Amino acid sequence: MTAYERDLPRPAKTRTVTVAHTGGVERRGPVTMGQANMIRCMVRDEPEHINIHAVWPVPAGTRTDAVIDALRALVVRHEALRTTFPHAEGTVPREQVVAAEGEFTVTVLDHDALPPDAERYADAVARRARVERFRLDRDFGLRISLVTAAGAPVFVALAASHAVTDVSALAVLEEDWLALLSGGPLPSQDAFTPLELAAEEATPAGLRKSAASLRYWERIIRTGPQAMCDGPGAEGTEADTPEVTLRSLRGARALARVAERTGGLPSTVLLTAWCALVAHRTGQDVCVAAVPTSNRFHGRLARSVNTVSQDALLALDVRVPSFDALLAKAWGAALDAYRHSRFDAVALWEMIDRTTFERGSRFARDVVLNDVSALSEAGGTEPDGPELELGRGPSQVLPTRLLAFVHETAPLLRIGLWADPALFAPDEAEGFLTGLVRLLEAAAEEDVPLASLTGVTGVRPVERGPDWIRVDGSWVSPPAVAEALGGALGGVPVHVAADGSGEGLTAFVASGGVPPTPAEAHAALMRVLPGRPGVLAPRRYVIVQGPPEEADRTDAWLRRHILTEGNGRTPADPT
């Protein structure tokens, strides 16, 4: 929580309105895969990190009663908002129950006058509501505050349970709420309800899709980089990360021109530019990124008020000569990711744990692109905004290194970026967004050689020291591996070198007492891997009798008496 959120301006008067709703239908059934995934996160993570929030500007002239009546109608219209998850204490919910009727509260914060940065204030009100954990078995899924000035509603600020909605669902709710306020027509309700989606997922076809998703993910986790951001400074599993914002008419115009020149969809063009720049900055051959909202590509999921928050995991090989060649690959890679974004979350993480133990890696979801622009309501076709403006937003503690939300692509390109400050200085984070616009502008005129990205964008690749090598699809520091393994084994001397094939590492472990087995060495290293993306486990462990005098020379370790050796993954057969 920021200092601004802790010290919010005090309203002149606060009151709580209890709102009753009736007219629904009581139903119950199993949770969806997306709900199970989010429930797992809600049980594990701090509430302020996993709960979500939104701020809805109230149209001028709207009365408080009308705001509340529209909120009531939303709850009756959408089953997700009437859903709870009963479960016995100490267990994880597996069932959802939709209530036919009930009540919720709206906290009215009335001010004589709002502060000059009124929208920031409303955002802080919503963020403050995120810090309390939602009780899945009984709590209404939204915590709603109505911010008023001299009695006139100005903003609805709400925090939401991620088991009930996701960011896309909140955008659908806002659109419906505005239609209810205006008396205009509501979109037809042909999207999946949570219970309908759960039923579809349980069909034989749904189960086959889930199994195929696990196989797709396993291939990437076995062969792709274990982390995109693995350079010096990439330590720990969470970082307090400031937001950098981009608003750019230039970027939107360039994006449209690239799409026109190449025939690509604007969303695919932007995804291609993002991946090209991320891979360039991180020095990777493949851009592996989570693209969460992309799993709504199915027609009945696009407007579903539900939590469909399961990652589509994109793996785009950037080893092509030019932007246009990468764009030609990007749509197929994205479609592959989208099709494999529905899975049993428990089975997925069991697979990830097994696969990473066997590979000797630690999968890092460190690059995320969340494109919610398809759900934005562009304010007309007339350009309105700056040519290129960079700003700052509030910090968040995030388990990622590079997170972007694409809020709008036309007529304004509007992106929020959170870049780990240990890896991106403030000017580098701003330069990344500026570089993205420059890349789009260059690609709008002609095909761009990917080898020229530093000059075109001003973004330089991360500098790794001479000790870093590429091993098994990942950048690795052998000295860091040796330090981590030696520490995990109680401080024994360790030397790590690339094996003869150049595709893996060999660790030499000196033993002066009871020697560890390769399996014990591997298990010890795997326990200390989280938060160390530059550390990849060796493919082979060689336990020797004491260290050589020249402990930095691989040939000296090879001359030591070998006590035991093996891959460490198969205790019964160490070789």
PDB file of N, CA and C in Angstrom, residues 32-102:
ATOM      1  N   THR A  32     -15.433 -23.987 -12.202  1.00  0.00           N
ATOM      2  CA  THR A  32     -14.751 -24.055 -13.491  1.00  0.00           C
ATOM      3  C   THR A  32     -13.247 -24.200 -13.268  1.00  0.00           C
ATOM      4  N   MET A  33     -12.542 -24.507 -14.349  1.00  0.00           N
ATOM      5  CA  MET A  33     -11.084 -24.597 -14.251  1.00  0.00           C
ATOM      6  C   MET A  33     -10.481 -23.248 -13.900  1.00  0.00           C
ATOM      7  N   GLY A  34     -11.033 -22.163 -14.474  1.00  0.00           N
ATOM      8  CA  GLY A  34     -10.542 -20.837 -14.150  1.00  0.00           C
ATOM      9  C   GLY A  34     -10.793 -20.461 -12.698  1.00  0.00           C
ATOM     10  N   GLN A  35     -11.981 -20.789 -12.187  1.00  0.00           N
ATOM     11  CA  GLN A  35     -12.270 -20.520 -10.777  1.00  0.00           C
ATOM     12  C   GLN A  35     -11.326 -21.304  -9.876  1.00  0.00           C
ATOM     13  N   ALA A  36     -11.115 -22.579 -10.197  1.00  0.00           N
ATOM     14  CA  ALA A  36     -10.212 -23.400  -9.383  1.00  0.00           C
ATOM     15  C   ALA A  36      -8.803 -22.813  -9.383  1.00  0.00           C
ATOM     16  N   ASN A  37      -8.378 -22.302 -10.541  1.00  0.00           N
ATOM     17  CA  ASN A  37      -7.047 -21.698 -10.644  1.00  0.00           C
ATOM     18  C   ASN A  37      -6.947 -20.467  -9.758  1.00  0.00           C
ATOM     19  N   MET A  38      -7.958 -19.605  -9.803  1.00  0.00           N
ATOM     20  CA  MET A  38      -7.921 -18.385  -9.008  1.00  0.00           C
ATOM     21  C   MET A  38      -8.106 -18.663  -7.515  1.00  0.00           C
ATOM     22  N   ILE A  39      -8.954 -19.627  -7.190  1.00  0.00           N
ATOM     23  CA  ILE A  39      -9.127 -19.998  -5.777  1.00  0.00           C
ATOM     24  C   ILE A  39      -7.813 -20.490  -5.202  1.00  0.00           C
ATOM     25  N   ARG A  40      -7.080 -21.273  -5.992  1.00  0.00           N
ATOM     26  CA  ARG A  40      -5.773 -21.746  -5.556  1.00  0.00           C
ATOM     27  C   ARG A  40      -4.855 -20.563  -5.242  1.00  0.00           C
ATOM     28  N   CYS A  41      -4.878 -19.542  -6.111  1.00  0.00           N
ATOM     29  CA  CYS A  41      -4.051 -18.357  -5.890  1.00  0.00           C
ATOM     30  C   CYS A  41      -4.534 -17.553  -4.688  1.00  0.00           C
ATOM     31  N   MET A  42      -5.860 -17.449  -4.517  1.00  0.00           N
ATOM     32  CA  MET A  42      -6.400 -16.658  -3.412  1.00  0.00           C
ATOM     33  C   MET A  42      -6.060 -17.272  -2.066  1.00  0.00           C
ATOM     34  N   VAL A  43      -6.030 -18.596  -2.007  1.00  0.00           N
ATOM     35  CA  VAL A  43      -5.684 -19.273  -0.758  1.00  0.00           C
ATOM     36  C   VAL A  43      -4.207 -19.082  -0.437  1.00  0.00           C
ATOM     37  N   ARG A  44      -3.375 -19.006  -1.494  1.00  0.00           N
ATOM     38  CA  ARG A  44      -1.922 -18.969  -1.315  1.00  0.00           C
ATOM     39  C   ARG A  44      -1.367 -17.559  -1.178  1.00  0.00           C
ATOM     40  N   ASP A  45      -1.885 -16.595  -1.967  1.00  0.00           N
ATOM     41  CA  ASP A  45      -1.265 -15.284  -2.092  1.00  0.00           C
ATOM     42  C   ASP A  45      -1.890 -14.267  -1.143  1.00  0.00           C
ATOM     43  N   GLU A  46      -1.170 -13.172  -0.950  1.00  0.00           N
ATOM     44  CA  GLU A  46      -1.709 -12.067  -0.161  1.00  0.00           C
ATOM     45  C   GLU A  46      -2.892 -11.450  -0.906  1.00  0.00           C
ATOM     46  N   PRO A  47      -3.964 -11.074  -0.179  1.00  0.00           N
ATOM     47  CA  PRO A  47      -5.163 -10.578  -0.869  1.00  0.00           C
ATOM     48  C   PRO A  47      -4.918  -9.351  -1.727  1.00  0.00           C
ATOM     49  N   GLU A  48      -4.066  -8.425  -1.303  1.00  0.00           N
ATOM     50  CA  GLU A  48      -3.858  -7.216  -2.101  1.00  0.00           C
ATOM     51  C   GLU A  48      -3.140  -7.519  -3.412  1.00  0.00           C
ATOM     52  N   HIS A  49      -2.518  -8.708  -3.499  1.00  0.00           N
ATOM     53  CA  HIS A  49      -1.834  -9.086  -4.730  1.00  0.00           C
ATOM     54  C   HIS A  49      -2.771  -9.819  -5.688  1.00  0.00           C
ATOM     55  N   ILE A  50      -3.750 -10.559  -5.173  1.00  0.00           N
ATOM     56  CA  ILE A  50      -4.582 -11.400  -6.039  1.00  0.00           C
ATOM     57  C   ILE A  50      -5.962 -10.787  -6.276  1.00  0.00           C
ATOM     58  N   ASN A  51      -6.493 -10.003  -5.333  1.00  0.00           N
ATOM     59  CA  ASN A  51      -7.752  -9.307  -5.602  1.00  0.00           C
ATOM     60  C   ASN A  51      -7.526  -8.273  -6.703  1.00  0.00           C
ATOM     61  N   ILE A  52      -8.580  -7.895  -7.394  1.00  0.00           N
ATOM     62  CA  ILE A  52      -8.474  -6.920  -8.476  1.00  0.00           C
ATOM     63  C   ILE A  52      -9.383  -5.733  -8.182  1.00  0.00           C
ATOM     64  N   HIS A  53      -9.257  -4.672  -8.973  1.00  0.00           N
ATOM     65  CA  HIS A  53     -10.079  -3.489  -8.711  1.00  0.00           C
ATOM     66  C   HIS A  53     -10.363  -2.753 -10.013  1.00  0.00           C
ATOM     67  N   ALA A  54     -11.319  -1.840  -9.948  1.00  0.00           N
ATOM     68  CA  ALA A  54     -11.676  -1.022 -11.106  1.00  0.00           C
ATOM     69  C   ALA A  54     -12.301   0.275 -10.607  1.00  0.00           C
ATOM     70  N   VAL A  55     -12.243   1.296 -11.444  1.00  0.00           N
ATOM     71  CA  VAL A  55     -12.892   2.581 -11.182  1.00  0.00           C
ATOM     72  C   VAL A  55     -13.761   2.907 -12.387  1.00  0.00           C
ATOM     73  N   TRP A  56     -15.050   3.145 -12.132  1.00  0.00           N
ATOM     74  CA  TRP A  56     -15.999   3.473 -13.195  1.00  0.00           C
ATOM     75  C   TRP A  56     -16.446   4.922 -13.032  1.00  0.00           C
ATOM     76  N   PRO A  57     -16.108   5.785 -13.974  1.00  0.00           N
ATOM     77  CA  PRO A  57     -16.627   7.163 -13.913  1.00  0.00           C
ATOM     78  C   PRO A  57     -18.152   7.164 -14.071  1.00  0.00           C
ATOM     79  N   VAL A  58     -18.832   7.945 -13.250  1.00  0.00           N
ATOM     80  CA  VAL A  58     -20.290   8.044 -13.322  1.00  0.00           C
ATOM     81  C   VAL A  58     -20.651   9.162 -14.286  1.00  0.00           C
ATOM     82  N   PRO A  59     -21.522   8.906 -15.251  1.00  0.00           N
ATOM     83  CA  PRO A  59     -21.929   9.981 -16.174  1.00  0.00           C
ATOM     84  C   PRO A  59     -22.507  11.168 -15.408  1.00  0.00           C
ATOM     85  N   ALA A  60     -22.153  12.352 -15.859  1.00  0.00           N
ATOM     86  CA  ALA A  60     -22.619  13.576 -15.198  1.00  0.00           C
ATOM     87  C   ALA A  60     -24.148  13.612 -15.156  1.00  0.00           C
ATOM     88  N   GLY A  61     -24.667  14.070 -14.023  1.00  0.00           N
ATOM     89  CA  GLY A  61     -26.116  14.195 -13.862  1.00  0.00           C
ATOM     90  C   GLY A  61     -26.800  12.950 -13.346  1.00  0.00           C
ATOM     91  N   THR A  62     -26.047  11.878 -13.099  1.00  0.00           N
ATOM     92  CA  THR A  62     -26.646  10.631 -12.610  1.00  0.00           C
ATOM     93  C   THR A  62     -26.931  10.749 -11.116  1.00  0.00           C
ATOM     94  N   ARG A  63     -28.103  10.308 -10.700  1.00  0.00           N
ATOM     95  CA  ARG A  63     -28.475  10.338  -9.291  1.00  0.00           C
ATOM     96  C   ARG A  63     -27.936   9.101  -8.568  1.00  0.00           C
ATOM     97  N   THR A  64     -27.735   9.229  -7.269  1.00  0.00           N
ATOM     98  CA  THR A  64     -27.233   8.101  -6.472  1.00  0.00           C
ATOM     99  C   THR A  64     -28.171   6.908  -6.565  1.00  0.00           C
ATOM    100  N   ASP A  65     -29.485   7.145  -6.504  1.00  0.00           N
ATOM    101  CA  ASP A  65     -30.446   6.037  -6.587  1.00  0.00           C
ATOM    102  C   ASP A  65     -30.303   5.281  -7.910  1.00  0.00           C
ATOM    103  N   ALA A  66     -30.024   6.014  -8.989  1.00  0.00           N
ATOM    104  CA  ALA A  66     -29.884   5.364 -10.286  1.00  0.00           C
ATOM    105  C   ALA A  66     -28.623   4.497 -10.332  1.00  0.00           C
ATOM    106  N   VAL A  67     -27.545   4.986  -9.720  1.00  0.00           N
ATOM    107  CA  VAL A  67     -26.314   4.189  -9.653  1.00  0.00           C
ATOM    108  C   VAL A  67     -26.572   2.876  -8.925  1.00  0.00           C
ATOM    109  N   ILE A  68     -27.262   2.954  -7.795  1.00  0.00           N
ATOM    110  CA  ILE A  68     -27.507   1.764  -6.986  1.00  0.00           C
ATOM    111  C   ILE A  68     -28.489   0.824  -7.686  1.00  0.00           C
ATOM    112  N   ASP A  69     -29.514   1.393  -8.319  1.00  0.00           N
ATOM    113  CA  ASP A  69     -30.464   0.540  -9.052  1.00  0.00           C
ATOM    114  C   ASP A  69     -29.766  -0.222 -10.183  1.00  0.00           C
ATOM    115  N   ALA A  70     -28.830   0.439 -10.875  1.00  0.00           N
ATOM    116  CA  ALA A  70     -28.103  -0.226 -11.957  1.00  0.00           C
ATOM    117  C   ALA A  70     -27.194  -1.317 -11.404  1.00  0.00           C
ATOM    118  N   LEU A  71     -26.603  -1.083 -10.252  1.00  0.00           N
ATOM    119  CA  LEU A  71     -25.781  -2.120  -9.620  1.00  0.00           C
ATOM    120  C   LEU A  71     -26.632  -3.324  -9.236  1.00  0.00           C
ATOM    121  N   ARG A  72     -27.816  -3.061  -8.699  1.00  0.00           N
ATOM    122  CA  ARG A  72     -28.736  -4.149  -8.348  1.00  0.00           C
ATOM    123  C   ARG A  72     -29.088  -4.970  -9.595  1.00  0.00           C
ATOM    124  N   ALA A  73     -29.377  -4.285 -10.691  1.00  0.00           N
ATOM    125  CA  ALA A  73     -29.737  -4.983 -11.931  1.00  0.00           C
ATOM    126  C   ALA A  73     -28.579  -5.831 -12.442  1.00  0.00           C
ATOM    127  N   LEU A  74     -27.351  -5.339 -12.276  1.00  0.00           N
ATOM    128  CA  LEU A  74     -26.173  -6.130 -12.663  1.00  0.00           C
ATOM    129  C   LEU A  74     -26.128  -7.446 -11.905  1.00  0.00           C
ATOM    130  N   VAL A  75     -26.384  -7.388 -10.604  1.00  0.00           N
ATOM    131  CA  VAL A  75     -26.306  -8.582  -9.765  1.00  0.00           C
ATOM    132  C   VAL A  75     -27.367  -9.597 -10.170  1.00  0.00           C
ATOM    133  N   VAL A  76     -28.556  -9.115 -10.490  1.00  0.00           N
ATOM    134  CA  VAL A  76     -29.616 -10.024 -10.934  1.00  0.00           C
ATOM    135  C   VAL A  76     -29.269 -10.609 -12.310  1.00  0.00           C
ATOM    136  N   ARG A  77     -28.667  -9.805 -13.173  1.00  0.00           N
ATOM    137  CA  ARG A  77     -28.380 -10.214 -14.548  1.00  0.00           C
ATOM    138  C   ARG A  77     -27.252 -11.262 -14.631  1.00  0.00           C
ATOM    139  N   HIS A  78     -26.260 -11.154 -13.747  1.00  0.00           N
ATOM    140  CA  HIS A  78     -25.059 -11.990 -13.871  1.00  0.00           C
ATOM    141  C   HIS A  78     -24.907 -12.941 -12.681  1.00  0.00           C
ATOM    142  N   GLU A  79     -24.995 -14.227 -12.962  1.00  0.00           N
ATOM    143  CA  GLU A  79     -24.940 -15.239 -11.904  1.00  0.00           C
ATOM    144  C   GLU A  79     -23.633 -15.183 -11.113  1.00  0.00           C
ATOM    145  N   ALA A  80     -22.532 -14.817 -11.767  1.00  0.00           N
ATOM    146  CA  ALA A  80     -21.249 -14.804 -11.064  1.00  0.00           C
ATOM    147  C   ALA A  80     -21.288 -13.912  -9.831  1.00  0.00           C
ATOM    148  N   LEU A  81     -22.069 -12.806  -9.902  1.00  0.00           N
ATOM    149  CA  LEU A  81     -22.124 -11.869  -8.780  1.00  0.00           C
ATOM    150  C   LEU A  81     -22.991 -12.390  -7.640  1.00  0.00           C
ATOM    151  N   ARG A  82     -23.695 -13.477  -7.872  1.00  0.00           N
ATOM    152  CA  ARG A  82     -24.507 -14.092  -6.807  1.00  0.00           C
ATOM    153  C   ARG A  82     -23.919 -15.434  -6.367  1.00  0.00           C
ATOM    154  N   THR A  83     -22.637 -15.637  -6.654  1.00  0.00           N
ATOM    155  CA  THR A  83     -22.006 -16.934  -6.430  1.00  0.00           C
ATOM    156  C   THR A  83     -21.116 -16.923  -5.201  1.00  0.00           C
ATOM    157  N   THR A  84     -21.215 -17.993  -4.417  1.00  0.00           N
ATOM    158  CA  THR A  84     -20.282 -18.253  -3.326  1.00  0.00           C
ATOM    159  C   THR A  84     -19.761 -19.678  -3.478  1.00  0.00           C
ATOM    160  N   PHE A  85     -18.769 -20.010  -2.659  1.00  0.00           N
ATOM    161  CA  PHE A  85     -18.079 -21.289  -2.799  1.00  0.00           C
ATOM    162  C   PHE A  85     -18.024 -21.994  -1.437  1.00  0.00           C
ATOM    163  N   PRO A  86     -19.085 -22.720  -1.078  1.00  0.00           N
ATOM    164  CA  PRO A  86     -19.098 -23.377   0.236  1.00  0.00           C
ATOM    165  C   PRO A  86     -18.034 -24.470   0.313  1.00  0.00           C
ATOM    166  N   HIS A  87     -17.426 -24.594   1.486  1.00  0.00           N
ATOM    167  CA  HIS A  87     -16.423 -25.639   1.684  1.00  0.00           C
ATOM    168  C   HIS A  87     -16.162 -25.787   3.168  1.00  0.00           C
ATOM    169  N   ALA A  88     -15.744 -26.972   3.554  1.00  0.00           N
ATOM    170  CA  ALA A  88     -15.405 -27.220   4.950  1.00  0.00           C
ATOM    171  C   ALA A  88     -14.073 -26.546   5.270  1.00  0.00           C
ATOM    172  N   GLU A  89     -13.903 -26.152   6.522  1.00  0.00           N
ATOM    173  CA  GLU A  89     -12.672 -25.492   6.938  1.00  0.00           C
ATOM    174  C   GLU A  89     -11.468 -26.394   6.659  1.00  0.00           C
ATOM    175  N   GLY A  90     -10.436 -25.786   6.084  1.00  0.00           N
ATOM    176  CA  GLY A  90      -9.233 -26.547   5.780  1.00  0.00           C
ATOM    177  C   GLY A  90      -9.248 -27.227   4.422  1.00  0.00           C
ATOM    178  N   THR A  91     -10.355 -27.090   3.677  1.00  0.00           N
ATOM    179  CA  THR A  91     -10.441 -27.691   2.348  1.00  0.00           C
ATOM    180  C   THR A  91     -10.534 -26.596   1.291  1.00  0.00           C
ATOM    181  N   VAL A  92     -10.314 -26.973   0.042  1.00  0.00           N
ATOM    182  CA  VAL A  92     -10.397 -26.034  -1.079  1.00  0.00           C
ATOM    183  C   VAL A  92     -11.760 -26.196  -1.743  1.00  0.00           C
ATOM    184  N   PRO A  93     -12.462 -25.100  -2.020  1.00  0.00           N
ATOM    185  CA  PRO A  93     -13.794 -25.215  -2.634  1.00  0.00           C
ATOM    186  C   PRO A  93     -13.758 -25.946  -3.976  1.00  0.00           C
ATOM    187  N   ARG A  94     -14.713 -26.823  -4.154  1.00  0.00           N
ATOM    188  CA  ARG A  94     -14.869 -27.528  -5.430  1.00  0.00           C
ATOM    189  C   ARG A  94     -16.269 -27.319  -6.019  1.00  0.00           C
ATOM    190  N   GLU A  95     -17.113 -26.575  -5.272  1.00  0.00           N
ATOM    191  CA  GLU A  95     -18.492 -26.361  -5.685  1.00  0.00           C
ATOM    192  C   GLU A  95     -18.802 -24.879  -5.642  1.00  0.00           C
ATOM    193  N   GLN A  96     -19.692 -24.444  -6.534  1.00  0.00           N
ATOM    194  CA  GLN A  96     -20.182 -23.071  -6.503  1.00  0.00           C
ATOM    195  C   GLN A  96     -21.704 -23.088  -6.377  1.00  0.00           C
ATOM    196  N   VAL A  97     -22.220 -22.104  -5.649  1.00  0.00           N
ATOM    197  CA  VAL A  97     -23.660 -21.995  -5.426  1.00  0.00           C
ATOM    198  C   VAL A  97     -24.107 -20.607  -5.852  1.00  0.00           C
ATOM    199  N   VAL A  98     -25.120 -20.563  -6.712  1.00  0.00           N
ATOM    200  CA  VAL A  98     -25.696 -19.300  -7.172  1.00  0.00           C
ATOM    201  C   VAL A  98     -26.968 -19.039  -6.378  1.00  0.00           C
ATOM    202  N   ALA A  99     -27.032 -17.893  -5.706  1.00  0.00           N
ATOM    203  CA  ALA A  99     -28.199 -17.549  -4.886  1.00  0.00           C
ATOM    204  C   ALA A  99     -29.294 -16.923  -5.764  1.00  0.00           C
ATOM    205  N   ALA A 100     -30.543 -17.179  -5.386  1.00  0.00           N
ATOM    206  CA  ALA A 100     -31.671 -16.571  -6.097  1.00  0.00           C
ATOM    207  C   ALA A 100     -31.901 -15.138  -5.642  1.00  0.00           C
ATOM    208  N   GLU A 101     -31.537 -14.848  -4.418  1.00  0.00           N
ATOM    209  CA  GLU A 101     -31.756 -13.513  -3.855  1.00  0.00           C
ATOM    210  C   GLU A 101     -30.716 -13.278  -2.773  1.00  0.00           C
ATOM    211  N   GLY A 102     -30.650 -12.057  -2.297  1.00  0.00           N
ATOM    212  CA  GLY A 102     -29.695 -11.731  -1.243  1.00  0.00           C
ATOM    213  C   GLY A 102     -29.543 -10.232  -1.120  1.00  0.00           C
TER     214      GLY A 102
END
